[in-house]
Amino acid sequence: MTPVYALTLALLGVAAALALYRAARGPSMLDRAVSLDVMTSLAMCGVGTFAVVRDDYSDLPILLVLSLLGFVGSVSLARFFAGRSPRGPR
Protein backbone atom coordinates (compact mmCIF):
# COMPACT_ATOMS: atom_id res chain seq x y z
CA MET A 1 0.00 0.00 0.00
CA THR A 2 1.46 3.31 -1.01
CA PRO A 3 1.42 6.34 1.28
CA VAL A 4 -1.17 8.00 -0.96
CA TYR A 5 -3.68 5.23 -0.33
CA ALA A 6 -2.90 5.21 3.38
CA LEU A 7 -3.44 8.97 3.55
CA THR A 8 -6.68 8.67 1.58
CA LEU A 9 -8.04 6.02 3.93
CA ALA A 10 -6.94 8.04 6.97
CA LEU A 11 -8.72 11.16 5.68
CA LEU A 12 -11.85 9.13 4.94
CA GLY A 13 -11.71 7.79 8.50
CA VAL A 14 -11.40 11.27 9.97
CA ALA A 15 -14.29 12.50 7.84
CA ALA A 16 -16.42 9.53 8.95
CA ALA A 17 -15.63 10.26 12.59
CA LEU A 18 -16.67 13.89 12.15
CA ALA A 19 -19.89 12.87 10.39
CA LEU A 20 -20.63 10.38 13.17
CA TYR A 21 -20.08 13.14 15.72
CA ARG A 22 -22.54 15.38 13.85
CA ALA A 23 -25.05 12.52 13.73
CA ALA A 24 -24.79 12.09 17.50
CA ARG A 25 -24.75 15.78 18.45
CA GLY A 26 -26.84 17.29 15.67
CA PRO A 27 -29.29 19.79 17.09
CA SER A 28 -31.97 18.93 14.55
CA MET A 29 -33.15 15.84 12.78
CA LEU A 30 -32.17 17.37 9.44
CA ASP A 31 -28.52 17.67 10.60
CA ARG A 32 -28.56 14.00 11.51
CA ALA A 33 -30.03 13.06 8.13
CA VAL A 34 -27.40 15.03 6.24
CA SER A 35 -24.59 13.49 8.28
CA LEU A 36 -25.87 9.98 7.53
CA ASP A 37 -25.97 10.89 3.83
CA VAL A 38 -22.35 12.05 4.11
CA MET A 39 -21.45 8.76 5.77
CA THR A 40 -23.02 6.88 2.85
CA SER A 41 -20.90 8.92 0.44
CA LEU A 42 -17.79 8.24 2.51
CA ALA A 43 -18.54 4.52 2.46
CA MET A 44 -18.74 4.71 -1.32
CA CYS A 45 -15.38 6.47 -1.45
CA GLY A 46 -13.91 3.83 0.85
CA VAL A 47 -15.14 0.97 -1.33
CA GLY A 48 -13.76 2.69 -4.43
CA THR A 49 -10.39 3.27 -2.77
CA PHE A 50 -10.29 -0.33 -1.60
CA ALA A 51 -11.01 -1.55 -5.13
CA VAL A 52 -8.17 0.58 -6.52
CA VAL A 53 -5.73 -0.61 -3.82
CA ARG A 54 -6.48 -4.27 -4.51
CA ASP A 55 -6.68 -3.70 -8.29
CA ASP A 56 -9.82 -5.84 -8.25
CA TYR A 57 -13.04 -4.23 -9.36
CA SER A 58 -15.44 -7.04 -8.48
CA ASP A 59 -16.70 -5.04 -5.49
CA LEU A 60 -18.07 -2.24 -7.66
CA PRO A 61 -21.69 -3.49 -7.53
CA ILE A 62 -21.54 -2.49 -3.87
CA LEU A 63 -21.06 1.09 -5.08
CA LEU A 64 -24.22 0.79 -7.15
CA VAL A 65 -26.22 -0.40 -4.16
CA LEU A 66 -24.79 2.32 -1.90
CA SER A 67 -25.53 5.04 -4.46
CA LEU A 68 -29.10 3.83 -4.84
CA LEU A 69 -29.50 3.69 -1.06
CA GLY A 70 -28.14 7.20 -0.66
CA PHE A 71 -30.38 8.60 -3.38
CA VAL A 72 -33.55 6.95 -2.12
CA GLY A 73 -32.75 7.95 1.45
CA SER A 74 -32.10 11.57 0.52
CA VAL A 75 -35.24 11.86 -1.57
CA SER A 76 -37.43 10.26 1.07
CA LEU A 77 -36.05 12.51 3.81
CA ALA A 78 -36.50 15.57 1.62
CA ARG A 79 -40.13 14.64 1.02
CA PHE A 80 -40.61 13.99 4.74
CA PHE A 81 -39.12 17.33 5.80
CA ALA A 82 -40.85 19.29 3.03
CA GLY A 83 -44.18 18.93 4.82
CA ARG A 84 -42.85 20.38 8.05
CA SER A 85 -42.49 24.05 8.74
CA PRO A 86 -39.40 25.26 10.60
CA ARG A 87 -40.09 26.22 14.18
CA GLY A 88 -38.23 29.29 15.21
CA PRO A 89 -38.37 31.48 18.29
CA ARG A 90 -41.56 33.47 18.59
Coordinates of N, CA, C and O in Angstrom, one line a residue:
M1 N 0.8 -1.2 0.0 CA 0.0 0.0 0.0 C 0.9 1.2 0.0 O 1.8 1.4 0.8
T2 N 0.6 2.1 -0.9 CA 1.5 3.3 -1.0 C 1.0 4.3 0.0 O -0.1 4.3 0.5
P3 N 1.8 5.3 0.3 CA 1.4 6.3 1.3 C 0.2 7.2 0.8 O -0.6 7.7 1.7
V4 N 0.0 7.3 -0.5 CA -1.2 8.0 -1.0 C -2.5 7.3 -0.6 O -3.4 7.9 -0.1
Y5 N -2.5 6.0 -0.7 CA -3.7 5.2 -0.3 C -3.9 5.3 1.2 O -5.0 5.4 1.7
A6 N -2.8 5.2 1.9 CA -2.9 5.2 3.4 C -3.4 6.6 3.8 O -4.3 6.7 4.7
L7 N -3.0 7.6 3.2 CA -3.4 9.0 3.5 C -4.9 9.1 3.2 O -5.7 9.7 3.9
T8 N -5.3 8.6 2.0 CA -6.7 8.7 1.6 C -7.6 8.0 2.6 O -8.6 8.5 3.0
L9 N -7.2 6.8 3.0 CA -8.0 6.0 3.9 C -8.1 6.7 5.3 O -9.1 6.7 6.0
A10 N -7.0 7.3 5.7 CA -6.9 8.0 7.0 C -7.9 9.3 6.9 O -8.6 9.5 7.9
L11 N -7.8 10.0 5.8 CA -8.7 11.2 5.7 C -10.2 10.7 5.6 O -11.1 11.4 6.2
L12 N -10.5 9.6 5.0 CA -11.8 9.1 4.9 C -12.3 8.7 6.3 O -13.5 8.9 6.7
G13 N -11.4 8.2 7.1 CA -11.7 7.8 8.5 C -12.0 9.0 9.4 O -12.9 9.0 10.2
V14 N -11.2 10.0 9.2 CA -11.4 11.3 10.0 C -12.7 11.9 9.6 O -13.5 12.4 10.4
A15 N -13.0 11.9 8.3 CA -14.3 12.5 7.8 C -15.5 11.7 8.4 O -16.5 12.3 8.7
A16 N -15.3 10.4 8.4 CA -16.4 9.5 8.9 C -16.6 9.8 10.4 O -17.7 9.8 10.9
A17 N -15.5 10.0 11.2 CA -15.6 10.3 12.6 C -16.3 11.6 12.8 O -17.2 11.7 13.7
L18 N -16.0 12.6 12.0 CA -16.7 13.9 12.1 C -18.1 13.8 11.8 O -19.0 14.4 12.4
A19 N -18.5 13.0 10.8 CA -19.9 12.9 10.4 C -20.6 12.1 11.5 O -21.8 12.4 11.8
L20 N -20.0 11.1 12.1 CA -20.6 10.4 13.2 C -20.9 11.3 14.4 O -21.9 11.2 15.1
Y21 N -19.9 12.2 14.6 CA -20.1 13.1 15.7 C -21.3 14.1 15.4 O -22.1 14.3 16.3
R22 N -21.4 14.5 14.2 CA -22.5 15.4 13.9 C -23.8 14.6 13.9 O -24.9 15.2 14.3
A23 N -23.8 13.3 13.6 CA -25.1 12.5 13.7 C -25.5 12.3 15.2 O -26.6 12.3 15.5
A24 N -24.5 12.3 16.1 CA -24.8 12.1 17.5 C -25.2 13.4 18.2 O -26.1 13.4 19.0
R25 N -24.5 14.5 17.8 CA -24.8 15.8 18.4 C -25.6 16.8 17.7 O -25.8 17.9 18.1
G26 N -26.1 16.4 16.5 CA -26.8 17.3 15.7 C -28.0 17.9 16.4 O -28.8 17.2 17.0
P27 N -28.2 19.2 16.4 CA -29.3 19.8 17.1 C -30.6 19.5 16.5 O -31.7 19.5 17.1
S28 N -30.7 19.2 15.2 CA -32.0 18.9 14.6 C -31.9 17.6 13.8 O -30.8 17.0 13.6
M29 N -33.1 17.1 13.5 CA -33.2 15.8 12.8 C -32.6 16.0 11.4 O -32.0 15.0 10.8
L30 N -32.7 17.2 10.8 CA -32.2 17.4 9.4 C -30.6 17.3 9.4 O -30.0 16.8 8.5
D31 N -30.0 17.8 10.5 CA -28.5 17.7 10.6 C -28.1 16.2 10.7 O -27.1 15.8 10.1
R32 N -28.9 15.4 11.4 CA -28.6 14.0 11.5 C -28.7 13.3 10.2 O -28.0 12.4 9.8
A33 N -29.8 13.7 9.4 CA -30.0 13.1 8.1 C -28.9 13.4 7.1 O -28.5 12.5 6.4
V34 N -28.5 14.6 7.1 CA -27.4 15.0 6.2 C -26.1 14.3 6.6 O -25.4 13.9 5.7
S35 N -25.8 14.2 7.9 CA -24.6 13.5 8.3 C -24.6 12.0 7.9 O -23.6 11.4 7.5
L36 N -25.8 11.4 8.0 CA -25.9 10.0 7.5 C -25.7 9.9 6.0 O -25.2 8.9 5.5
D37 N -26.2 10.9 5.3 CA -26.0 10.9 3.8 C -24.5 11.1 3.5 O -24.0 10.4 2.6
V38 N -23.8 11.9 4.3 CA -22.4 12.1 4.1 C -21.6 10.7 4.4 O -20.7 10.4 3.7
M39 N -22.1 10.0 5.4 CA -21.4 8.8 5.8 C -21.6 7.7 4.7 O -20.8 6.9 4.4
T40 N -22.8 7.8 4.0 CA -23.0 6.9 2.9 C -22.1 7.2 1.7 O -21.5 6.3 1.1
S41 N -21.9 8.5 1.5 CA -20.9 8.9 0.4 C -19.5 8.5 0.8 O -18.7 8.1 -0.1
L42 N -19.1 8.6 2.1 CA -17.8 8.2 2.5 C -17.6 6.7 2.4 O -16.5 6.3 2.1
A43 N -18.6 6.0 2.6 CA -18.5 4.5 2.5 C -18.3 4.2 1.0 O -17.5 3.3 0.7
M44 N -19.0 4.9 0.1 CA -18.7 4.7 -1.3 C -17.3 5.0 -1.7 O -16.7 4.3 -2.5
C45 N -16.8 6.1 -1.2 CA -15.4 6.5 -1.5 C -14.4 5.4 -0.9 O -13.4 5.1 -1.5
G46 N -14.7 4.9 0.3 CA -13.9 3.8 0.8 C -13.9 2.6 0.0 O -12.9 1.9 -0.2
V47 N -15.1 2.2 -0.5 CA -15.1 1.0 -1.3 C -14.4 1.2 -2.6 O -13.7 0.3 -3.1
G48 N -14.5 2.4 -3.2 CA -13.8 2.7 -4.4 C -12.3 2.7 -4.2 O -11.5 2.2 -5.0
T49 N -11.8 3.3 -3.1 CA -10.4 3.3 -2.8 C -9.9 1.8 -2.5 O -8.8 1.5 -3.0
F50 N -10.7 1.1 -1.9 CA -10.3 -0.3 -1.6 C -10.2 -1.1 -2.9 O -9.3 -1.9 -3.1
A51 N -11.1 -0.9 -3.8 CA -11.0 -1.5 -5.1 C -9.8 -1.1 -5.9 O -9.1 -2.0 -6.6
V52 N -9.4 0.1 -5.8 CA -8.2 0.6 -6.5 C -6.9 0.0 -5.9 O -6.0 -0.4 -6.5
V53 N -6.9 -0.1 -4.5 CA -5.7 -0.6 -3.8 C -5.5 -2.1 -4.2 O -4.4 -2.5 -4.4
R54 N -6.6 -2.8 -4.2 CA -6.5 -4.3 -4.5 C -6.4 -4.6 -6.0 O -6.1 -5.7 -6.4
D55 N -6.7 -3.5 -6.8 CA -6.7 -3.7 -8.3 C -7.7 -4.8 -8.7 O -7.4 -5.6 -9.6
D56 N -8.8 -4.9 -8.0 CA -9.8 -5.8 -8.2 C -11.1 -5.1 -8.2 O -11.5 -4.6 -7.1
Y57 N -11.8 -5.0 -9.3 CA -13.0 -4.2 -9.4 C -14.3 -5.1 -9.3 O -15.4 -4.7 -9.7
S58 N -14.2 -6.2 -8.6 CA -15.4 -7.0 -8.5 C -16.4 -6.5 -7.4 O -17.5 -7.0 -7.3
D59 N -15.9 -5.6 -6.6 CA -16.7 -5.0 -5.5 C -17.5 -3.8 -5.9 O -18.2 -3.2 -5.1
L60 N -17.4 -3.4 -7.2 CA -18.1 -2.2 -7.7 C -19.6 -2.3 -7.7 O -20.2 -1.3 -7.6
P61 N -20.2 -3.5 -7.7 CA -21.7 -3.5 -7.5 C -22.1 -3.0 -6.2 O -23.2 -2.5 -6.0
I62 N -21.2 -3.1 -5.2 CA -21.5 -2.5 -3.9 C -21.7 -1.0 -4.0 O -22.6 -0.4 -3.3
L63 N -20.9 -0.3 -4.8 CA -21.1 1.1 -5.1 C -22.4 1.4 -5.7 O -23.0 2.4 -5.3
L64 N -22.9 0.6 -6.6 CA -24.2 0.8 -7.2 C -25.3 0.7 -6.1 O -26.2 1.6 -6.1
V65 N -25.2 -0.3 -5.2 CA -26.2 -0.4 -4.2 C -26.1 0.8 -3.2 O -27.2 1.3 -2.8
L66 N -24.9 1.2 -2.8 CA -24.8 2.3 -1.9 C -25.3 3.6 -2.5 O -25.9 4.4 -1.8
S67 N -25.0 3.8 -3.8 CA -25.5 5.0 -4.5 C -27.0 5.0 -4.5 O -27.7 6.1 -4.3
L68 N -27.6 3.9 -4.8 CA -29.1 3.8 -4.8 C -29.7 4.1 -3.4 O -30.7 4.8 -3.3
L69 N -29.0 3.5 -2.4 CA -29.5 3.7 -1.1 C -29.4 5.1 -0.6 O -30.3 5.7 0.0
G70 N -28.3 5.8 -1.0 CA -28.1 7.2 -0.7 C -29.2 8.1 -1.4 O -29.7 9.0 -0.8
F71 N -29.4 7.8 -2.6 CA -30.4 8.6 -3.4 C -31.8 8.4 -2.8 O -32.5 9.4 -2.6
V72 N -32.2 7.2 -2.6 CA -33.6 6.9 -2.1 C -33.7 7.5 -0.7 O -34.7 8.1 -0.4
G73 N -32.7 7.4 0.1 CA -32.8 8.0 1.5 C -32.8 9.5 1.4 O -33.6 10.1 2.2
S74 N -32.1 10.1 0.6 CA -32.1 11.6 0.5 C -33.4 12.1 0.0 O -34.0 13.1 0.5
V75 N -34.0 11.4 -1.0 CA -35.2 11.9 -1.6 C -36.4 11.6 -0.6 O -37.2 12.5 -0.4
S76 N -36.4 10.5 0.1 CA -37.4 10.3 1.1 C -37.4 11.2 2.3 O -38.4 11.7 2.7
L77 N -36.2 11.5 2.7 CA -36.0 12.5 3.8 C -36.4 13.9 3.4 O -37.0 14.7 4.1
A78 N -36.1 14.3 2.1 CA -36.5 15.6 1.6 C -38.0 15.7 1.5 O -38.6 16.7 1.9
R79 N -38.7 14.6 1.1 CA -40.1 14.6 1.0 C -40.7 14.7 2.4 O -41.8 15.3 2.6
F80 N -40.1 14.0 3.4 CA -40.6 14.0 4.7 C -40.5 15.4 5.4 O -41.4 15.8 6.0
F81 N -39.3 16.0 5.2 CA -39.1 17.3 5.8 C -39.8 18.5 5.0 O -39.9 19.6 5.6
A82 N -40.2 18.2 3.8 CA -40.9 19.3 3.0 C -42.2 19.6 3.6 O -42.7 20.8 3.5
G83 N -42.9 18.7 4.2 CA -44.2 18.9 4.8 C -44.1 19.6 6.1 O -45.2 20.1 6.6
R84 N -43.0 19.7 6.7 CA -42.8 20.4 8.1 C -42.4 21.8 7.9 O -41.6 22.2 7.0
S85 N -42.9 22.7 8.7 CA -42.5 24.0 8.7 C -41.4 24.2 9.8 O -41.6 23.6 10.9
P86 N -40.4 25.1 9.6 CA -39.4 25.3 10.6 C -40.0 26.0 11.8 O -40.7 27.0 11.6
R87 N -39.6 25.6 13.0 CA -40.1 26.2 14.2 C -39.0 27.1 14.7 O -38.0 26.6 15.2
G88 N -39.2 28.3 14.7 CA -38.2 29.3 15.2 C -38.7 29.9 16.5 O -39.9 29.7 16.9
P89 N -37.9 30.8 17.1 CA -38.4 31.5 18.3 C -39.5 32.5 18.0 O -39.5 33.1 16.9
R90 N -40.4 32.6 18.8 CA -41.6 33.5 18.6 C -41.5 34.7 19.4 O -41.1 34.8 20.5

